CSV table of C-alpha atoms in Angstrom, one decimal:
chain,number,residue,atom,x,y,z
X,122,UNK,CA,-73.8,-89.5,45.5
X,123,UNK,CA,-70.8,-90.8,47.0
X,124,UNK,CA,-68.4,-90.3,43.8
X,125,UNK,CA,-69.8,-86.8,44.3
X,126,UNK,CA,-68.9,-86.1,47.7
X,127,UNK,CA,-65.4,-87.5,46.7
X,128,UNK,CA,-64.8,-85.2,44.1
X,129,UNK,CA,-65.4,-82.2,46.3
X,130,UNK,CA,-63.5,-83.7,48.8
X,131,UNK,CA,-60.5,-83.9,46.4
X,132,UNK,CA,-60.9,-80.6,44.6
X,133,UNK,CA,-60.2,-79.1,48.0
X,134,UNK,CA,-57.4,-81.4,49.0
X,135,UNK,CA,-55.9,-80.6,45.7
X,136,UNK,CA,-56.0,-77.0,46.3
X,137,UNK,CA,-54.4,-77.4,49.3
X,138,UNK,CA,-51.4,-79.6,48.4
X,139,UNK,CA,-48.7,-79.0,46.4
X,140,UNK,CA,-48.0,-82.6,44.4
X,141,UNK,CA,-49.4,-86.1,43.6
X,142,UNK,CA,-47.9,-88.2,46.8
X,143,UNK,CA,-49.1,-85.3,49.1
X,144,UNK,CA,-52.5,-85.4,47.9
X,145,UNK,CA,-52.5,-89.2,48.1
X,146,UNK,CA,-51.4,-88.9,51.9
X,147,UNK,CA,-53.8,-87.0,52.8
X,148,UNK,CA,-56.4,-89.1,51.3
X,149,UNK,CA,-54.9,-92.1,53.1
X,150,UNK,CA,-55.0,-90.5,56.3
X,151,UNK,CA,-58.8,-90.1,56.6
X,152,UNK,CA,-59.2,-93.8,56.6
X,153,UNK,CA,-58.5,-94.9,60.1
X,154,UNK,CA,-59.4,-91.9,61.4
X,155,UNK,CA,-63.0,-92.5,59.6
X,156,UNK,CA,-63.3,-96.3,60.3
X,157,UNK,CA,-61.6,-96.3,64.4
X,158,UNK,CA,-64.8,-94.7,66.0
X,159,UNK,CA,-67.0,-98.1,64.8
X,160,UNK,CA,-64.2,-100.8,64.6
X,161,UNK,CA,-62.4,-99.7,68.2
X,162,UNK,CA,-64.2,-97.5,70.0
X,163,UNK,CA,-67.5,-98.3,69.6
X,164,UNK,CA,-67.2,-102.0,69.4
X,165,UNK,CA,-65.7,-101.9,73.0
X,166,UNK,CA,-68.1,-99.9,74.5
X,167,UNK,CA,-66.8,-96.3,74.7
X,168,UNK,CA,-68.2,-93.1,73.7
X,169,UNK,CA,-66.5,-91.9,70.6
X,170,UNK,CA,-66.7,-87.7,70.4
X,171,UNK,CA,-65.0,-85.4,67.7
X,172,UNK,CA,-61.5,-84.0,68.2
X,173,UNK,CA,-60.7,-80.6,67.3
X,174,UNK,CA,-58.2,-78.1,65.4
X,175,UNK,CA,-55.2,-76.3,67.4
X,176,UNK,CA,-55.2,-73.3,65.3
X,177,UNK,CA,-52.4,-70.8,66.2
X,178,UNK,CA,-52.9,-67.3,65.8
X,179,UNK,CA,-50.2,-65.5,63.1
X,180,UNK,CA,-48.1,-64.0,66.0
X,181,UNK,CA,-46.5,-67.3,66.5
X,182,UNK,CA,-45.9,-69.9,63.7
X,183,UNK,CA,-46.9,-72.9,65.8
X,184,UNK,CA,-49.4,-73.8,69.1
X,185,UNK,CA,-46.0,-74.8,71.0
X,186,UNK,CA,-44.9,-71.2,71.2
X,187,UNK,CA,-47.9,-69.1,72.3
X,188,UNK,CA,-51.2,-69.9,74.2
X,189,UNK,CA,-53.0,-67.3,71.3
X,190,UNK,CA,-54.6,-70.2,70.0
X,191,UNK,CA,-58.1,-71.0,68.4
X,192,UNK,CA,-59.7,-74.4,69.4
X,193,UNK,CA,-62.4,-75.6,67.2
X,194,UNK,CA,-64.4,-78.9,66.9
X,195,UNK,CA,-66.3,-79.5,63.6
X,196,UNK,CA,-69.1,-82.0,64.4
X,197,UNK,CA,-72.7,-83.2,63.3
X,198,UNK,CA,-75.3,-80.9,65.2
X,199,UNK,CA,-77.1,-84.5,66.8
X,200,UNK,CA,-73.8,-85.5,67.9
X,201,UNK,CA,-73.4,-81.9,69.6
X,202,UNK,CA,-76.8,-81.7,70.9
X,203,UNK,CA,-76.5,-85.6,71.6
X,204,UNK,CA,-73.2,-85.0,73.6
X,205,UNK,CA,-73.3,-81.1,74.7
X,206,UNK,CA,-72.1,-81.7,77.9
X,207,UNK,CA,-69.4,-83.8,77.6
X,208,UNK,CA,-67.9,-81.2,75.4
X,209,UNK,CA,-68.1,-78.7,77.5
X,210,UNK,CA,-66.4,-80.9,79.6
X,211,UNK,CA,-63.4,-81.1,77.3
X,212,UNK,CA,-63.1,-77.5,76.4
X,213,UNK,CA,-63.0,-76.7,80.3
X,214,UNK,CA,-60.2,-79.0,80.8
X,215,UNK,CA,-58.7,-77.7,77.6
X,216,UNK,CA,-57.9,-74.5,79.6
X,217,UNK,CA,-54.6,-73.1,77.9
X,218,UNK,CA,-56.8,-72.7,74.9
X,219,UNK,CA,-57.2,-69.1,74.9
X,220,UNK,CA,-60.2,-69.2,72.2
X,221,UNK,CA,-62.2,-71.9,71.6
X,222,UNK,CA,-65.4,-72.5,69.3
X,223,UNK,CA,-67.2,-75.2,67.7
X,224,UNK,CA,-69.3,-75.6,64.7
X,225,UNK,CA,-71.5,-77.9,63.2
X,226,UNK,CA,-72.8,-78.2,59.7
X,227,UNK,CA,-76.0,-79.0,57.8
X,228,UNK,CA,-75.5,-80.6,54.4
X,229,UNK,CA,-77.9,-79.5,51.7
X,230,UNK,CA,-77.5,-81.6,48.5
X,231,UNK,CA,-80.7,-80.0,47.0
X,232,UNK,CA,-78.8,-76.5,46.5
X,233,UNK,CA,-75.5,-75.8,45.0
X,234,UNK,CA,-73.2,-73.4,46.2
X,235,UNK,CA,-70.0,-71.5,44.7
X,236,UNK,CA,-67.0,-71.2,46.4
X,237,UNK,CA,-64.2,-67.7,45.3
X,238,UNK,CA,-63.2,-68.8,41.9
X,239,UNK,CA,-59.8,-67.8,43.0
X,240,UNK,CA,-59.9,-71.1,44.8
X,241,UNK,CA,-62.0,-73.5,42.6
X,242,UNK,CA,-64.8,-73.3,40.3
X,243,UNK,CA,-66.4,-76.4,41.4
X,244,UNK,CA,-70.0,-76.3,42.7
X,245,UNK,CA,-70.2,-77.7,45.8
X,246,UNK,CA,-73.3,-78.8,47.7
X,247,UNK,CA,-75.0,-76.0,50.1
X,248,UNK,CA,-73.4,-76.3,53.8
X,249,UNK,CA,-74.5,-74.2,56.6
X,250,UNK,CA,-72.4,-73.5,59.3
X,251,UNK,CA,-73.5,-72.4,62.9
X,252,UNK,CA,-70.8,-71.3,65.1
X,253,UNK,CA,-70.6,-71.3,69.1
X,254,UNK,CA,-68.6,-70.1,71.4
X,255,UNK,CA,-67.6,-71.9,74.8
X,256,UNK,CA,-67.2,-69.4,77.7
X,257,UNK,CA,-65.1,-70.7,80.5
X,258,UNK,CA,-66.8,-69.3,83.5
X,259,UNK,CA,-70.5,-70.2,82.2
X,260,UNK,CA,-69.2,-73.5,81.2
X,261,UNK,CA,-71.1,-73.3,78.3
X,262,UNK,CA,-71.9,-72.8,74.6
X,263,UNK,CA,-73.2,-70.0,73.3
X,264,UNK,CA,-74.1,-68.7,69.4
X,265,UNK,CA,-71.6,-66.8,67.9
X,266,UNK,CA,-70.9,-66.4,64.0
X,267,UNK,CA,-68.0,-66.4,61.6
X,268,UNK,CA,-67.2,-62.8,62.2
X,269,UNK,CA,-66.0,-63.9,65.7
X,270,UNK,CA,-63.7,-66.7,65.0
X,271,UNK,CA,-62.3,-64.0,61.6
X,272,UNK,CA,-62.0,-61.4,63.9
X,273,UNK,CA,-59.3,-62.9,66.1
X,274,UNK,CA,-56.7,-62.6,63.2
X,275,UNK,CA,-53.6,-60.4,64.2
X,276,UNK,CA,-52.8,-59.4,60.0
X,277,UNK,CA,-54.5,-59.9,56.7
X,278,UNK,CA,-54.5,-63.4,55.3
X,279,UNK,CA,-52.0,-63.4,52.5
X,280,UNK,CA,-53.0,-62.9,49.0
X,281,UNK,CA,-54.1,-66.7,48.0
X,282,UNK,CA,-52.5,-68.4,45.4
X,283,UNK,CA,-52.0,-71.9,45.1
X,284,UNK,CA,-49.0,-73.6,46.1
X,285,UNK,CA,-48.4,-75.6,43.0
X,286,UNK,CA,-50.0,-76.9,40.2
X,287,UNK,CA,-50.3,-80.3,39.2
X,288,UNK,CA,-51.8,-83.0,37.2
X,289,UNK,CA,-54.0,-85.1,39.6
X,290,UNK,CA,-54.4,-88.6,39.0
X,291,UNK,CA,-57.8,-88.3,40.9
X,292,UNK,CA,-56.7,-91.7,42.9
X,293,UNK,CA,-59.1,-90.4,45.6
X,294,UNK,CA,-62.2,-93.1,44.7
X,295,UNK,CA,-59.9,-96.1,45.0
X,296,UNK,CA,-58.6,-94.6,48.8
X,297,UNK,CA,-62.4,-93.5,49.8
X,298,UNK,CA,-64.2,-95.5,48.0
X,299,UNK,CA,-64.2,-97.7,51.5
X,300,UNK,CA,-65.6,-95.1,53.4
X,301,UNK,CA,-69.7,-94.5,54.2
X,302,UNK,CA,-71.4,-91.9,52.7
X,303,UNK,CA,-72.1,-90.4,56.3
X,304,UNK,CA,-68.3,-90.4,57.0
X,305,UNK,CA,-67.3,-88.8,54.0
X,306,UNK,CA,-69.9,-86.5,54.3
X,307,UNK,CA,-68.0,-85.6,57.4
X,308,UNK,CA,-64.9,-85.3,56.0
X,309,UNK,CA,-66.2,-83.2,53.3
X,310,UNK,CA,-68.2,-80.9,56.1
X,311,UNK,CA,-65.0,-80.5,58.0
X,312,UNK,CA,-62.8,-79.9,55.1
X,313,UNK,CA,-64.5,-76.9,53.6
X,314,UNK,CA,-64.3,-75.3,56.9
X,315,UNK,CA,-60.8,-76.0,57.7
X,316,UNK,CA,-59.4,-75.8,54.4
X,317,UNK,CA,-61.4,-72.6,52.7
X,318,UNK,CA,-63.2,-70.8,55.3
X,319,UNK,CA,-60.7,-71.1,57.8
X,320,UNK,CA,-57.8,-71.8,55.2
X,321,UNK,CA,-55.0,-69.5,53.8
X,322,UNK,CA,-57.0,-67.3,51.6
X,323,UNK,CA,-59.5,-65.9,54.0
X,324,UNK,CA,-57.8,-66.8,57.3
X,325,UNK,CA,-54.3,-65.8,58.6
X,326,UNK,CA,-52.8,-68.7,60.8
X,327,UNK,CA,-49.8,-70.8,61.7
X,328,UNK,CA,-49.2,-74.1,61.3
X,329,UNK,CA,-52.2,-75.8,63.0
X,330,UNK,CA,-52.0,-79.3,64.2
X,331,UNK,CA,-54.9,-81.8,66.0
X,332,UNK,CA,-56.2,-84.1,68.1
X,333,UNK,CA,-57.6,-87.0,65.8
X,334,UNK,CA,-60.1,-88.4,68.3
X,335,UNK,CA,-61.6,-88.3,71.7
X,336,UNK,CA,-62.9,-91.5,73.4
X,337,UNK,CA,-64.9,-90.7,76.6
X,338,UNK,CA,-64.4,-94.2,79.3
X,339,UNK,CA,-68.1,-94.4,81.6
X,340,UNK,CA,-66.1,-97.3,83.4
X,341,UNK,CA,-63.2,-95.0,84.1
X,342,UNK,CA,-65.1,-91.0,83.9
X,343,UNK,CA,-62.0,-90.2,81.9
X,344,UNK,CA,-61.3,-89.1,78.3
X,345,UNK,CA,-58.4,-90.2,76.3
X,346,UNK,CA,-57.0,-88.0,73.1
X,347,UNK,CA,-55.8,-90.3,70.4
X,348,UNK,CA,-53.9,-89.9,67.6
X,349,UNK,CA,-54.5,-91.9,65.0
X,350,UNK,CA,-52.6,-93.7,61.6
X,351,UNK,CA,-52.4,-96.1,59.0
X,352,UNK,CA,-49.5,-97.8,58.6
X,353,UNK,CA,-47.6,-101.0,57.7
X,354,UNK,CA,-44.5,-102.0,59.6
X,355,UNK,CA,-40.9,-99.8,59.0
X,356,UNK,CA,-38.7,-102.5,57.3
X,357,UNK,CA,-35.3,-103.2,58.9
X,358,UNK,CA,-33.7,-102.6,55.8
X,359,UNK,CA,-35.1,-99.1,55.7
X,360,UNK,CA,-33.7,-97.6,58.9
X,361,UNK,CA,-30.2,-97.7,60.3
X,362,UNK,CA,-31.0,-99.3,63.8
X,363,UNK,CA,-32.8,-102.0,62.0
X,364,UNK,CA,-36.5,-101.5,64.4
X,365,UNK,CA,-39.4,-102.9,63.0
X,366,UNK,CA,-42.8,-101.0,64.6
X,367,UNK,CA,-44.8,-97.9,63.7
X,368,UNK,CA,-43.1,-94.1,63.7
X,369,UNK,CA,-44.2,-90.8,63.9
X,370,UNK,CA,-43.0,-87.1,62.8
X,371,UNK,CA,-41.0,-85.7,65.0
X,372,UNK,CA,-43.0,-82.6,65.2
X,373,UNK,CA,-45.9,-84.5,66.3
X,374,UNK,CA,-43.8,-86.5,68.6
X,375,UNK,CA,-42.9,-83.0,70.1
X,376,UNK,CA,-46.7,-81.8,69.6
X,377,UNK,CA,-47.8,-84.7,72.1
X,378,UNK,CA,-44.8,-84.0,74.4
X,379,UNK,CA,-46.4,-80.1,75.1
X,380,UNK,CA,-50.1,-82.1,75.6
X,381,UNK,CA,-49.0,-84.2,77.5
X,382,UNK,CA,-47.7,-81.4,79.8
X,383,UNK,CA,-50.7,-79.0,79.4
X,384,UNK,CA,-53.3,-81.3,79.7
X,385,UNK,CA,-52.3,-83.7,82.4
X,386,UNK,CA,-56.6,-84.6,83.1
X,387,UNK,CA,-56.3,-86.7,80.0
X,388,UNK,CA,-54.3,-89.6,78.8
X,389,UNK,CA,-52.9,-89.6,75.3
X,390,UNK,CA,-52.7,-93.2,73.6
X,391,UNK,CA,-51.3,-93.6,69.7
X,392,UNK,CA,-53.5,-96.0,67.9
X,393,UNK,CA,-52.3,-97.9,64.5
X,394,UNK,CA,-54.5,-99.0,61.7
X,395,UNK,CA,-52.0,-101.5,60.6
X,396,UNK,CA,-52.0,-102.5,57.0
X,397,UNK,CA,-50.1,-105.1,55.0
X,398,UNK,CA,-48.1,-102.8,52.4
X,399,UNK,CA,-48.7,-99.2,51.1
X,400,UNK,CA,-50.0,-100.8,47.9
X,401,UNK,CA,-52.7,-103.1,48.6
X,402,UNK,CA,-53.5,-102.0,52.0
X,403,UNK,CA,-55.4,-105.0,53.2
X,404,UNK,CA,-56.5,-104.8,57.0
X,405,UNK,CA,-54.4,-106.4,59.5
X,406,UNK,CA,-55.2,-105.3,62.8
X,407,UNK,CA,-55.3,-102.3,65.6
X,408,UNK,CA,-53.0,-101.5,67.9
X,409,UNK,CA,-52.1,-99.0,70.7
X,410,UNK,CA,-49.9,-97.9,73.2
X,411,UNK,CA,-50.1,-95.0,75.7
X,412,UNK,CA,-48.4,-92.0,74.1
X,413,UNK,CA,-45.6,-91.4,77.3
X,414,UNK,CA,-44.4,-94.9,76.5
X,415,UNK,CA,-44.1,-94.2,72.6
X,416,UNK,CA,-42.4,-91.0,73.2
X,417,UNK,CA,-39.8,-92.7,75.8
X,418,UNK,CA,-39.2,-95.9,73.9
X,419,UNK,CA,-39.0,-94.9,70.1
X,420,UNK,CA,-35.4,-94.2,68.0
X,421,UNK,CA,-34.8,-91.7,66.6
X,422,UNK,CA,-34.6,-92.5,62.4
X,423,UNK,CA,-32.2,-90.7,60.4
X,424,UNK,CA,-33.1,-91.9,57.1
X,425,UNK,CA,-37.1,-91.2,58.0
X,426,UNK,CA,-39.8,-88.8,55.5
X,427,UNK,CA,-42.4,-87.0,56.7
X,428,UNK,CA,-45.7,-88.4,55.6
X,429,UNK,CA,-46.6,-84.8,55.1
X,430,UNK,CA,-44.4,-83.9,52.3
X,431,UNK,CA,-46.2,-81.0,50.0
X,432,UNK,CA,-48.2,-79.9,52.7
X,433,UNK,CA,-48.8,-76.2,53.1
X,434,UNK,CA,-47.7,-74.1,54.4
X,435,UNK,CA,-44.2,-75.0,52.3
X,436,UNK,CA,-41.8,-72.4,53.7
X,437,UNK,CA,-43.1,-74.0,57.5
X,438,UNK,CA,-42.5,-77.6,56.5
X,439,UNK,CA,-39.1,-78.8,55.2
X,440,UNK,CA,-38.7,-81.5,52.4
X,441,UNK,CA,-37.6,-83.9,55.4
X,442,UNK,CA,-38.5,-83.7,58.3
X,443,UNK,CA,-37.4,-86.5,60.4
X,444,UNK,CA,-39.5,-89.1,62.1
X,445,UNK,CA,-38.9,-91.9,64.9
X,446,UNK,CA,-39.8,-95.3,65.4
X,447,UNK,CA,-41.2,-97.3,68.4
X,448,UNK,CA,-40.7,-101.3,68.2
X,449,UNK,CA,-43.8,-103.5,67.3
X,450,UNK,CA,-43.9,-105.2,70.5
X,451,UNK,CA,-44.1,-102.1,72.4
X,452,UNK,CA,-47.9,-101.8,70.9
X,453,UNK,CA,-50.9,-103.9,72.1
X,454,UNK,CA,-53.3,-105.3,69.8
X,455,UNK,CA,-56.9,-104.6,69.8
């Protein structure tokens, strides 16, 4: 079962990435976002709840320049129905969201399912979607359906092609192969959504971006977004002002900078699966530091790669885009 779920998982990863080390990346980056909700969260008593997609609509290439945005969380229906209210807590505070929805999915391995053979010819396991809008003055969730969410598009998605083809060294069950079945279930749930039905060929959108994880405090009645990595420590000898710590796009940097603004009822922390080297990637430890501080005490790094190289949409994300870097012992450890 689980090599199965894997290979879907990579077949749409591979359609939506444009070269080996992009693919790889994104593999990588499921990781801590899969394992921080048991190992962190969880362990320390907090309430771990799904995060959700900032979708901007095609009038403006990214969620920075317009407020024509679709929010949407992709959870487990018992985790909805488990946590209903405290989501509709979030997506009321989340008010310059001008569209939001949620989904959950059911996962039928007993049935196959065929996705447009423009995009793969892969059989895939049955998954049923139900949709839900959130009204703001209800405060509430109510059934809605694809059509809704589709609807909301300003232009017709471009004619779908893939970026570029390549010859995959399927990598993917040494990277996952760590991972539950139930979380990679997940992943594969919230991939096909994001990625097919709500991807490039059927859906017409700017560059999205996200919020990895929300942990909801009972001690505190407060929710903190997080974002959430796995990294191993920039090298001296790798960057010109010769910091050792964790870094961080710039974009994102700049993403978190516009939350941070919007969204002043929650905090925003940066929390680091920190591994030994990108080769072995042995577990070290967790750490974390408030998201103001990382933007106000992390350098600039000239020399720095975007970990999301080969990403679509290409003519939206350069070759380089720079990144900075905030000093080791500016995180706390876990």
């Amino acid at each position: 079962m689980k090599n199965k779920i894997i290979d879907c998982i990579s077949e749409l990863i591979y359609q939506t990435t444009s070269n080996q080390q992009a693919f790889d990346n994104r593999l990588k980056g499921f990781i801590a976002e899969a394992l921080a909700p048991d190992e962190v969260v969880r362990a320390n008593g907090h309430i771990p709840l799904k995060g959700g997609w900032i979708i901007p609509l095609p009038s403006s290439p990214r969620f920075r320049d317009t407020i024509k945005v679709l929010y949407l969380t992709i959870l487990d229906p018992v985790e909805f129905r488990d946590n209903e209210s405290k989501y509709c807590e979030i997506y009321n505070k989340l008010e310059k969201f001008e569209y939001k929805f949620l989904a959950t999915y059911a996962l039928n391995w007993d049935k196959e399912m065929d996705l447009d053979d423009k995009f793969s010819k892969m059989k895939f396991p049955e998954i049923d979607i139900t949709y839900y809008k959130f009204h703001s003055e209800e405060k509430s969730f109510v059934e809605s359906n694809y059509d809704s969410i589709q609807s909301l598009q300003k232009r017709t998605p471009p004619t779908w092609k893939k970026p570029k083809t390549f010859n995959i060294n399927r990598t993917s069950n040494q990277i996952l192969n760590k991972l539950s079945d139930n979380s990679l279930s997940d992943i594969l749930c919230e991939r096909y959504i994001f990625d097919y039905k709500l991807g490039n060929m059927f859906f017409g959108r700017g560059v999205p971006a996200d919020f990895d994880l929300i942990v909801y405090f009972p001690k505190y009645d407060k929710y903190v977004i997080y974002e959430i990595k796995e990294k191993d420590k920039s090298k001296k000898n790798n960057n010109k002002n010769n910091v050792v710590g964790f870094g961080m796009d710039i974009d994102r940097i700049d993403d978190y900078a516009t939350f941070i603004e919007w969204f002043p009822s929650f905090d925003f922390r940066y929390l680091v699966r920190e591994i030994n080297d990108q080769t072995k990637r042995d577990f070290i430890a967790w750490h974390s530091i408030k998201m103001s501080d990382f933007i106000q005490k992390s350098i600039f790094d000239p020399e720095g790669k975007s970990g999301g190289q080969g990403m679509l949409p290409s003519t939206v994300c350069p070759e380089h885009i720079k990144t900075a870097i905030c000093s080791f012992e500016s995180f706390k450890k876990i």
